[in-house]
Amino acid sequence: PLKIIGWEISEKLKYEPAKTSVIEYHRAKYGVDQGDYVKTAPPLATMIPKGIATPELLAGVVVGKYGDGLPLYRMEEIFKRHGIDLGRGTMARWMIKLTEKCLPVWNVLSDRLHDAFYNAVDETRVQVLKESGRKAEADSWMFVRSSPFGPEKIVLFDYSVSRAGHVAKQLFAEFKGYLQCDELSIYDCLESDTVTRVGCNMHGRRGFDKAFVSGAREGKTLAEMGLIFYKKI
């Protein structure tokens, strides 16, 4: 007969889909006698007053839409698979209300970003559907501001229908220090005695990378030397 002399251990990855539950809150009703109503205990503070959404649910919708890029209609279908009737219109209203509630936090982060000695900015095209007075194929822009230096990195997203200089001026009206961006002319108006514009090394690196990939010469070319230099930076 054989006996156990040890264990052969292996691991497998298990996945459990998200679980949902309903939390029931009980608030005491006060009165002198049975049915003689006077007052009810106050409700718990919530981001969406009189709404069904818990902070966990709201955070899940925010991450799904803005972090994972899931449109609300797809998230509506995902909730249906869990047996939950949660319409895209409801979630859209939640996002608007959350924006209003989180604005004070955004303002504090914006002030801290302006107080930093070094900011970086870039912008990218975004498409917005059913925007009032604009065609669906019209270009809109998402400006991304950040303070890359320091232990608490701040990243803020600002939407605009324009990529003109007045937008950049508005975003950095209170900033003083070093501003890192590309050579786009809309940032020219920011250069002053208090704002020093510095270039983007990622854009500078692209030329060397392109030459390294598609260049005709083999061996230790100038492009390879440039990439080594940027790697050290």
PDB file of C-alpha atoms in Angstrom:
ATOM      1  CA  PRO A   1       0.000   0.000   0.000  1.00  0.00           C
ATOM      2  CA  LEU A   2       1.087   3.596  -0.739  1.00  0.00           C
ATOM      3  CA  LYS A   3       1.013   6.480   1.677  1.00  0.00           C
ATOM      4  CA  ILE A   4       1.104  10.237   1.090  1.00  0.00           C
ATOM      5  CA  ILE A   5       4.713  11.456   1.048  1.00  0.00           C
ATOM      6  CA  GLY A   6       4.076  15.017  -0.175  1.00  0.00           C
ATOM      7  CA  TRP A   7       1.905  17.225  -2.364  1.00  0.00           C
ATOM      8  CA  GLU A   8       2.136  18.303  -5.963  1.00  0.00           C
ATOM      9  CA  ILE A   9       0.646  21.814  -5.976  1.00  0.00           C
ATOM     10  CA  SER A  10      -0.751  23.565  -9.031  1.00  0.00           C
ATOM     11  CA  GLU A  11      -2.827  26.702  -9.432  1.00  0.00           C
ATOM     12  CA  LYS A  12      -5.766  27.568 -11.675  1.00  0.00           C
ATOM     13  CA  LEU A  13      -7.344  30.977 -12.093  1.00  0.00           C
ATOM     14  CA  LYS A  14     -11.017  31.191 -11.185  1.00  0.00           C
ATOM     15  CA  TYR A  15     -13.321  34.025 -12.233  1.00  0.00           C
ATOM     16  CA  GLU A  16     -16.523  35.008 -10.481  1.00  0.00           C
ATOM     17  CA  PRO A  17     -18.766  37.561 -12.204  1.00  0.00           C
ATOM     18  CA  ALA A  18     -19.761  40.651 -10.245  1.00  0.00           C
ATOM     19  CA  LYS A  19     -22.394  40.039  -7.615  1.00  0.00           C
ATOM     20  CA  THR A  20     -25.255  42.385  -6.784  1.00  0.00           C
ATOM     21  CA  SER A  21     -27.400  42.661  -3.694  1.00  0.00           C
ATOM     22  CA  VAL A  22     -30.105  44.890  -2.234  1.00  0.00           C
ATOM     23  CA  ILE A  23     -29.411  46.658   1.056  1.00  0.00           C
ATOM     24  CA  GLU A  24     -32.513  47.382   3.125  1.00  0.00           C
ATOM     25  CA  TYR A  25     -32.435  50.371   5.485  1.00  0.00           C
ATOM     26  CA  HIS A  26     -34.880  50.681   8.392  1.00  0.00           C
ATOM     27  CA  ARG A  27     -35.590  54.187   9.742  1.00  0.00           C
ATOM     28  CA  ALA A  28     -37.599  54.507  12.927  1.00  0.00           C
ATOM     29  CA  LYS A  29     -40.849  56.499  12.835  1.00  0.00           C
ATOM     30  CA  TYR A  30     -41.728  58.394  16.012  1.00  0.00           C
ATOM     31  CA  GLY A  31     -45.130  59.351  17.407  1.00  0.00           C
ATOM     32  CA  VAL A  32     -47.031  59.708  20.689  1.00  0.00           C
ATOM     33  CA  ASP A  33     -49.371  56.792  20.064  1.00  0.00           C
ATOM     34  CA  GLN A  34     -49.656  54.068  17.423  1.00  0.00           C
ATOM     35  CA  GLY A  35     -50.235  55.767  14.084  1.00  0.00           C
ATOM     36  CA  ASP A  36     -49.801  59.244  15.593  1.00  0.00           C
ATOM     37  CA  TYR A  37     -46.933  60.276  13.306  1.00  0.00           C
ATOM     38  CA  VAL A  38     -44.542  63.032  14.389  1.00  0.00           C
ATOM     39  CA  LYS A  39     -41.189  62.462  12.732  1.00  0.00           C
ATOM     40  CA  THR A  40     -38.933  59.896  11.058  1.00  0.00           C
ATOM     41  CA  ALA A  41     -35.241  59.315  11.623  1.00  0.00           C
ATOM     42  CA  PRO A  42     -33.192  61.128   8.944  1.00  0.00           C
ATOM     43  CA  PRO A  43     -31.926  59.102   5.983  1.00  0.00           C
ATOM     44  CA  LEU A  44     -28.265  58.298   5.545  1.00  0.00           C
ATOM     45  CA  ALA A  45     -26.247  60.771   3.490  1.00  0.00           C
ATOM     46  CA  THR A  46     -25.961  59.656  -0.125  1.00  0.00           C
ATOM     47  CA  MET A  47     -24.554  60.949  -3.403  1.00  0.00           C
ATOM     48  CA  ILE A  48     -27.925  60.550  -5.149  1.00  0.00           C
ATOM     49  CA  PRO A  49     -30.707  61.596  -2.716  1.00  0.00           C
ATOM     50  CA  LYS A  50     -33.807  59.395  -2.975  1.00  0.00           C
ATOM     51  CA  GLY A  51     -31.951  57.193  -5.470  1.00  0.00           C
ATOM     52  CA  ILE A  52     -31.256  53.469  -5.319  1.00  0.00           C
ATOM     53  CA  ALA A  53     -27.535  53.715  -6.093  1.00  0.00           C
ATOM     54  CA  THR A  54     -24.965  52.891  -3.425  1.00  0.00           C
ATOM     55  CA  PRO A  55     -21.427  54.344  -3.654  1.00  0.00           C
ATOM     56  CA  GLU A  56     -20.199  50.953  -4.879  1.00  0.00           C
ATOM     57  CA  LEU A  57     -22.692  50.912  -7.759  1.00  0.00           C
ATOM     58  CA  LEU A  58     -21.894  54.501  -8.757  1.00  0.00           C
ATOM     59  CA  ALA A  59     -18.161  53.783  -8.665  1.00  0.00           C
ATOM     60  CA  GLY A  60     -18.728  50.713 -10.846  1.00  0.00           C
ATOM     61  CA  VAL A  61     -20.588  52.750 -13.484  1.00  0.00           C
ATOM     62  CA  VAL A  62     -17.926  55.480 -13.450  1.00  0.00           C
ATOM     63  CA  VAL A  63     -15.058  53.008 -13.873  1.00  0.00           C
ATOM     64  CA  GLY A  64     -16.955  51.078 -16.552  1.00  0.00           C
ATOM     65  CA  LYS A  65     -17.733  54.154 -18.639  1.00  0.00           C
ATOM     66  CA  TYR A  66     -14.631  56.295 -18.197  1.00  0.00           C
ATOM     67  CA  GLY A  67     -12.002  53.741 -17.219  1.00  0.00           C
ATOM     68  CA  ASP A  68     -12.982  50.766 -19.387  1.00  0.00           C
ATOM     69  CA  GLY A  69     -14.647  52.763 -22.189  1.00  0.00           C
ATOM     70  CA  LEU A  70     -17.986  50.945 -21.969  1.00  0.00           C
ATOM     71  CA  PRO A  71     -20.917  52.919 -23.421  1.00  0.00           C
ATOM     72  CA  LEU A  72     -23.917  53.126 -21.103  1.00  0.00           C
ATOM     73  CA  TYR A  73     -26.059  51.059 -23.456  1.00  0.00           C
ATOM     74  CA  ARG A  74     -23.590  48.174 -23.129  1.00  0.00           C
ATOM     75  CA  MET A  75     -23.568  48.522 -19.361  1.00  0.00           C
ATOM     76  CA  GLU A  76     -27.369  48.414 -19.507  1.00  0.00           C
ATOM     77  CA  GLU A  77     -27.112  45.049 -21.281  1.00  0.00           C
ATOM     78  CA  ILE A  78     -24.573  43.780 -18.744  1.00  0.00           C
ATOM     79  CA  PHE A  79     -26.924  44.624 -15.866  1.00  0.00           C
ATOM     80  CA  LYS A  80     -29.764  42.850 -17.687  1.00  0.00           C
ATOM     81  CA  ARG A  81     -27.713  39.657 -17.692  1.00  0.00           C
ATOM     82  CA  HIS A  82     -27.671  39.958 -13.896  1.00  0.00           C
ATOM     83  CA  GLY A  83     -31.431  40.403 -13.841  1.00  0.00           C
ATOM     84  CA  ILE A  84     -31.259  44.131 -13.092  1.00  0.00           C
ATOM     85  CA  ASP A  85     -33.348  46.656 -15.019  1.00  0.00           C
ATOM     86  CA  LEU A  86     -31.062  49.708 -15.019  1.00  0.00           C
ATOM     87  CA  GLY A  87     -31.569  52.014 -17.999  1.00  0.00           C
ATOM     88  CA  ARG A  88     -28.863  54.046 -19.708  1.00  0.00           C
ATOM     89  CA  GLY A  89     -30.879  57.231 -19.107  1.00  0.00           C
ATOM     90  CA  THR A  90     -30.810  56.654 -15.366  1.00  0.00           C
ATOM     91  CA  MET A  91     -27.066  56.050 -15.388  1.00  0.00           C
ATOM     92  CA  ALA A  92     -26.516  59.167 -17.491  1.00  0.00           C
ATOM     93  CA  ARG A  93     -28.408  61.271 -14.918  1.00  0.00           C
ATOM     94  CA  TRP A  94     -26.307  59.709 -12.175  1.00  0.00           C
ATOM     95  CA  MET A  95     -23.114  60.759 -13.961  1.00  0.00           C
ATOM     96  CA  ILE A  96     -24.345  64.349 -14.222  1.00  0.00           C
ATOM     97  CA  LYS A  97     -25.279  64.466 -10.528  1.00  0.00           C
ATOM     98  CA  LEU A  98     -21.923  62.942  -9.562  1.00  0.00           C
ATOM     99  CA  THR A  99     -20.160  65.651 -11.571  1.00  0.00           C
ATOM    100  CA  GLU A 100     -21.923  68.303  -9.487  1.00  0.00           C
ATOM    101  CA  LYS A 101     -21.110  66.511  -6.221  1.00  0.00           C
ATOM    102  CA  CYS A 102     -17.447  65.944  -7.109  1.00  0.00           C
ATOM    103  CA  LEU A 103     -16.828  69.491  -8.403  1.00  0.00           C
ATOM    104  CA  PRO A 104     -15.425  70.742  -5.046  1.00  0.00           C
ATOM    105  CA  VAL A 105     -12.857  67.932  -5.098  1.00  0.00           C
ATOM    106  CA  TRP A 106     -11.994  68.785  -8.709  1.00  0.00           C
ATOM    107  CA  ASN A 107     -11.515  72.445  -7.749  1.00  0.00           C
ATOM    108  CA  VAL A 108      -9.078  71.508  -4.977  1.00  0.00           C
ATOM    109  CA  LEU A 109      -7.088  69.288  -7.361  1.00  0.00           C
ATOM    110  CA  SER A 110      -7.018  72.066  -9.959  1.00  0.00           C
ATOM    111  CA  ASP A 111      -5.652  74.518  -7.366  1.00  0.00           C
ATOM    112  CA  ARG A 112      -2.965  72.025  -6.324  1.00  0.00           C
ATOM    113  CA  LEU A 113      -2.028  71.472  -9.954  1.00  0.00           C
ATOM    114  CA  HIS A 114      -1.590  75.230 -10.482  1.00  0.00           C
ATOM    115  CA  ASP A 115       0.577  75.395  -7.346  1.00  0.00           C
ATOM    116  CA  ALA A 116       3.007  72.798  -8.750  1.00  0.00           C
ATOM    117  CA  PHE A 117       6.187  74.150 -10.346  1.00  0.00           C
ATOM    118  CA  TYR A 118       5.849  71.825 -13.349  1.00  0.00           C
ATOM    119  CA  ASN A 119       2.765  70.934 -15.404  1.00  0.00           C
ATOM    120  CA  ALA A 120       2.307  68.858 -18.556  1.00  0.00           C
ATOM    121  CA  VAL A 121      -0.547  69.093 -21.038  1.00  0.00           C
ATOM    122  CA  ASP A 122      -1.718  67.343 -24.197  1.00  0.00           C
ATOM    123  CA  GLU A 123      -4.978  67.113 -26.075  1.00  0.00           C
ATOM    124  CA  THR A 124      -6.681  64.430 -28.131  1.00  0.00           C
ATOM    125  CA  ARG A 125      -9.715  64.191 -30.401  1.00  0.00           C
ATOM    126  CA  VAL A 126     -12.951  62.789 -29.023  1.00  0.00           C
ATOM    127  CA  GLN A 127     -16.285  62.205 -30.719  1.00  0.00           C
ATOM    128  CA  VAL A 128     -19.468  63.221 -28.966  1.00  0.00           C
ATOM    129  CA  LEU A 129     -22.823  61.961 -30.223  1.00  0.00           C
ATOM    130  CA  LYS A 130     -26.043  63.970 -30.093  1.00  0.00           C
ATOM    131  CA  GLU A 131     -24.329  67.135 -28.927  1.00  0.00           C
ATOM    132  CA  SER A 132     -26.647  70.121 -29.254  1.00  0.00           C
ATOM    133  CA  GLY A 133     -25.972  72.181 -32.380  1.00  0.00           C
ATOM    134  CA  ARG A 134     -23.089  70.001 -33.599  1.00  0.00           C
ATOM    135  CA  LYS A 135     -22.728  67.151 -36.079  1.00  0.00           C
ATOM    136  CA  ALA A 136     -21.746  63.737 -34.730  1.00  0.00           C
ATOM    137  CA  GLU A 137     -18.594  63.674 -36.865  1.00  0.00           C
ATOM    138  CA  ALA A 138     -17.417  67.095 -35.614  1.00  0.00           C
ATOM    139  CA  ASP A 139     -14.113  67.106 -33.739  1.00  0.00           C
ATOM    140  CA  SER A 140     -14.168  67.770 -30.027  1.00  0.00           C
ATOM    141  CA  TRP A 141     -11.167  67.800 -27.730  1.00  0.00           C
ATOM    142  CA  MET A 142     -10.135  66.390 -24.392  1.00  0.00           C
ATOM    143  CA  PHE A 143      -7.319  68.346 -22.750  1.00  0.00           C
ATOM    144  CA  VAL A 144      -5.308  66.363 -20.215  1.00  0.00           C
ATOM    145  CA  ARG A 145      -3.409  68.342 -17.572  1.00  0.00           C
ATOM    146  CA  SER A 146      -1.078  66.734 -15.092  1.00  0.00           C
ATOM    147  CA  SER A 147       1.593  67.414 -12.499  1.00  0.00           C
ATOM    148  CA  PRO A 148       3.915  64.440 -13.167  1.00  0.00           C
ATOM    149  CA  PHE A 149       6.464  65.347 -10.485  1.00  0.00           C
ATOM    150  CA  GLY A 150       5.982  64.499  -6.842  1.00  0.00           C
ATOM    151  CA  PRO A 151       4.429  61.700  -4.758  1.00  0.00           C
ATOM    152  CA  GLU A 152       0.810  62.687  -5.514  1.00  0.00           C
ATOM    153  CA  LYS A 153       0.392  62.881  -9.269  1.00  0.00           C
ATOM    154  CA  ILE A 154      -2.690  64.825 -10.378  1.00  0.00           C
ATOM    155  CA  VAL A 155      -4.399  64.219 -13.736  1.00  0.00           C
ATOM    156  CA  LEU A 156      -7.376  66.333 -14.826  1.00  0.00           C
ATOM    157  CA  PHE A 157      -9.491  65.986 -17.963  1.00  0.00           C
ATOM    158  CA  ASP A 158     -11.094  69.075 -19.535  1.00  0.00           C
ATOM    159  CA  TYR A 159     -13.541  68.812 -22.435  1.00  0.00           C
ATOM    160  CA  SER A 160     -13.760  71.510 -25.097  1.00  0.00           C
ATOM    161  CA  VAL A 161     -15.404  71.877 -28.511  1.00  0.00           C
ATOM    162  CA  SER A 162     -12.424  73.982 -29.571  1.00  0.00           C
ATOM    163  CA  ARG A 163      -8.654  73.621 -29.667  1.00  0.00           C
ATOM    164  CA  ALA A 164      -7.977  77.350 -29.810  1.00  0.00           C
ATOM    165  CA  GLY A 165      -5.527  79.405 -27.807  1.00  0.00           C
ATOM    166  CA  HIS A 166      -8.185  80.862 -25.532  1.00  0.00           C
ATOM    167  CA  VAL A 167      -8.857  77.344 -24.165  1.00  0.00           C
ATOM    168  CA  ALA A 168      -5.210  76.896 -23.174  1.00  0.00           C
ATOM    169  CA  LYS A 169      -5.220  80.388 -21.663  1.00  0.00           C
ATOM    170  CA  GLN A 170      -8.249  79.563 -19.560  1.00  0.00           C
ATOM    171  CA  LEU A 171      -6.826  76.237 -18.346  1.00  0.00           C
ATOM    172  CA  PHE A 172      -3.522  77.776 -17.223  1.00  0.00           C
ATOM    173  CA  ALA A 173      -4.678  81.263 -16.219  1.00  0.00           C
ATOM    174  CA  GLU A 174      -3.258  80.896 -12.692  1.00  0.00           C
ATOM    175  CA  PHE A 175      -0.248  78.692 -13.437  1.00  0.00           C
ATOM    176  CA  LYS A 176       3.347  79.808 -12.902  1.00  0.00           C
ATOM    177  CA  GLY A 177       6.277  77.517 -13.639  1.00  0.00           C
ATOM    178  CA  TYR A 178       7.404  75.085 -16.318  1.00  0.00           C
ATOM    179  CA  LEU A 179       4.823  73.893 -18.840  1.00  0.00           C
ATOM    180  CA  GLN A 180       5.668  70.817 -20.892  1.00  0.00           C
ATOM    181  CA  CYS A 181       3.753  70.442 -24.162  1.00  0.00           C
ATOM    182  CA  ASP A 182       4.265  69.891 -27.869  1.00  0.00           C
ATOM    183  CA  GLU A 183       4.853  72.582 -30.499  1.00  0.00           C
ATOM    184  CA  LEU A 184       1.167  73.246 -31.134  1.00  0.00           C
ATOM    185  CA  SER A 185       0.720  76.977 -31.665  1.00  0.00           C
ATOM    186  CA  ILE A 186      -2.223  77.260 -29.239  1.00  0.00           C
ATOM    187  CA  TYR A 187       0.279  77.135 -26.362  1.00  0.00           C
ATOM    188  CA  ASP A 188       2.348  80.066 -27.685  1.00  0.00           C
ATOM    189  CA  CYS A 189       0.118  82.513 -25.826  1.00  0.00           C
ATOM    190  CA  LEU A 190       1.137  80.999 -22.490  1.00  0.00           C
ATOM    191  CA  GLU A 191       4.824  81.858 -22.723  1.00  0.00           C
ATOM    192  CA  SER A 192       5.618  84.746 -20.400  1.00  0.00           C
ATOM    193  CA  ASP A 193       7.902  85.879 -17.595  1.00  0.00           C
ATOM    194  CA  THR A 194       6.083  83.498 -15.243  1.00  0.00           C
ATOM    195  CA  VAL A 195       5.554  80.492 -17.561  1.00  0.00           C
ATOM    196  CA  THR A 196       8.474  78.707 -19.213  1.00  0.00           C
ATOM    197  CA  ARG A 197       7.516  76.356 -22.016  1.00  0.00           C
ATOM    198  CA  VAL A 198       9.562  73.164 -22.349  1.00  0.00           C
ATOM    199  CA  GLY A 199       9.387  70.585 -25.130  1.00  0.00           C
ATOM    200  CA  CYS A 200       8.071  67.055 -25.120  1.00  0.00           C
ATOM    201  CA  ASN A 201      10.805  64.420 -25.240  1.00  0.00           C
ATOM    202  CA  MET A 202       8.332  61.792 -26.458  1.00  0.00           C
ATOM    203  CA  HIS A 203       7.827  63.808 -29.650  1.00  0.00           C
ATOM    204  CA  GLY A 204      11.564  64.274 -29.963  1.00  0.00           C
ATOM    205  CA  ARG A 205      12.127  60.527 -29.631  1.00  0.00           C
ATOM    206  CA  ARG A 206       9.677  59.624 -32.415  1.00  0.00           C
ATOM    207  CA  GLY A 207      12.013  60.715 -35.203  1.00  0.00           C
ATOM    208  CA  PHE A 208      14.820  58.477 -33.954  1.00  0.00           C
ATOM    209  CA  ASP A 209      12.414  55.559 -33.496  1.00  0.00           C
ATOM    210  CA  LYS A 210      11.058  55.926 -37.037  1.00  0.00           C
ATOM    211  CA  ALA A 211      14.567  56.109 -38.480  1.00  0.00           C
ATOM    212  CA  PHE A 212      15.625  53.061 -36.451  1.00  0.00           C
ATOM    213  CA  VAL A 213      12.700  50.960 -37.748  1.00  0.00           C
ATOM    214  CA  SER A 214      12.662  52.068 -41.392  1.00  0.00           C
ATOM    215  CA  GLY A 215      16.244  53.241 -41.872  1.00  0.00           C
ATOM    216  CA  ALA A 216      18.369  51.675 -44.596  1.00  0.00           C
ATOM    217  CA  ARG A 217      21.643  51.329 -42.704  1.00  0.00           C
ATOM    218  CA  GLU A 218      22.518  48.477 -40.372  1.00  0.00           C
ATOM    219  CA  GLY A 219      24.685  48.566 -37.286  1.00  0.00           C
ATOM    220  CA  LYS A 220      25.073  51.293 -34.690  1.00  0.00           C
ATOM    221  CA  THR A 221      23.290  54.051 -36.552  1.00  0.00           C
ATOM    222  CA  LEU A 222      22.607  57.560 -35.354  1.00  0.00           C
ATOM    223  CA  ALA A 223      18.982  56.513 -34.747  1.00  0.00           C
ATOM    224  CA  GLU A 224      20.056  53.715 -32.393  1.00  0.00           C
ATOM    225  CA  MET A 225      22.389  56.060 -30.547  1.00  0.00           C
ATOM    226  CA  GLY A 226      19.509  58.501 -30.158  1.00  0.00           C
ATOM    227  CA  LEU A 227      17.227  55.818 -28.706  1.00  0.00           C
ATOM    228  CA  ILE A 228      19.915  54.762 -26.247  1.00  0.00           C
ATOM    229  CA  PHE A 229      20.261  58.379 -25.191  1.00  0.00           C
ATOM    230  CA  TYR A 230      16.503  58.725 -24.620  1.00  0.00           C
ATOM    231  CA  LYS A 231      16.425  55.464 -22.676  1.00  0.00           C
ATOM    232  CA  LYS A 232      19.004  56.931 -20.277  1.00  0.00           C
ATOM    233  CA  ILE A 233      16.838  60.035 -19.871  1.00  0.00           C
TER     234      ILE A 233
END
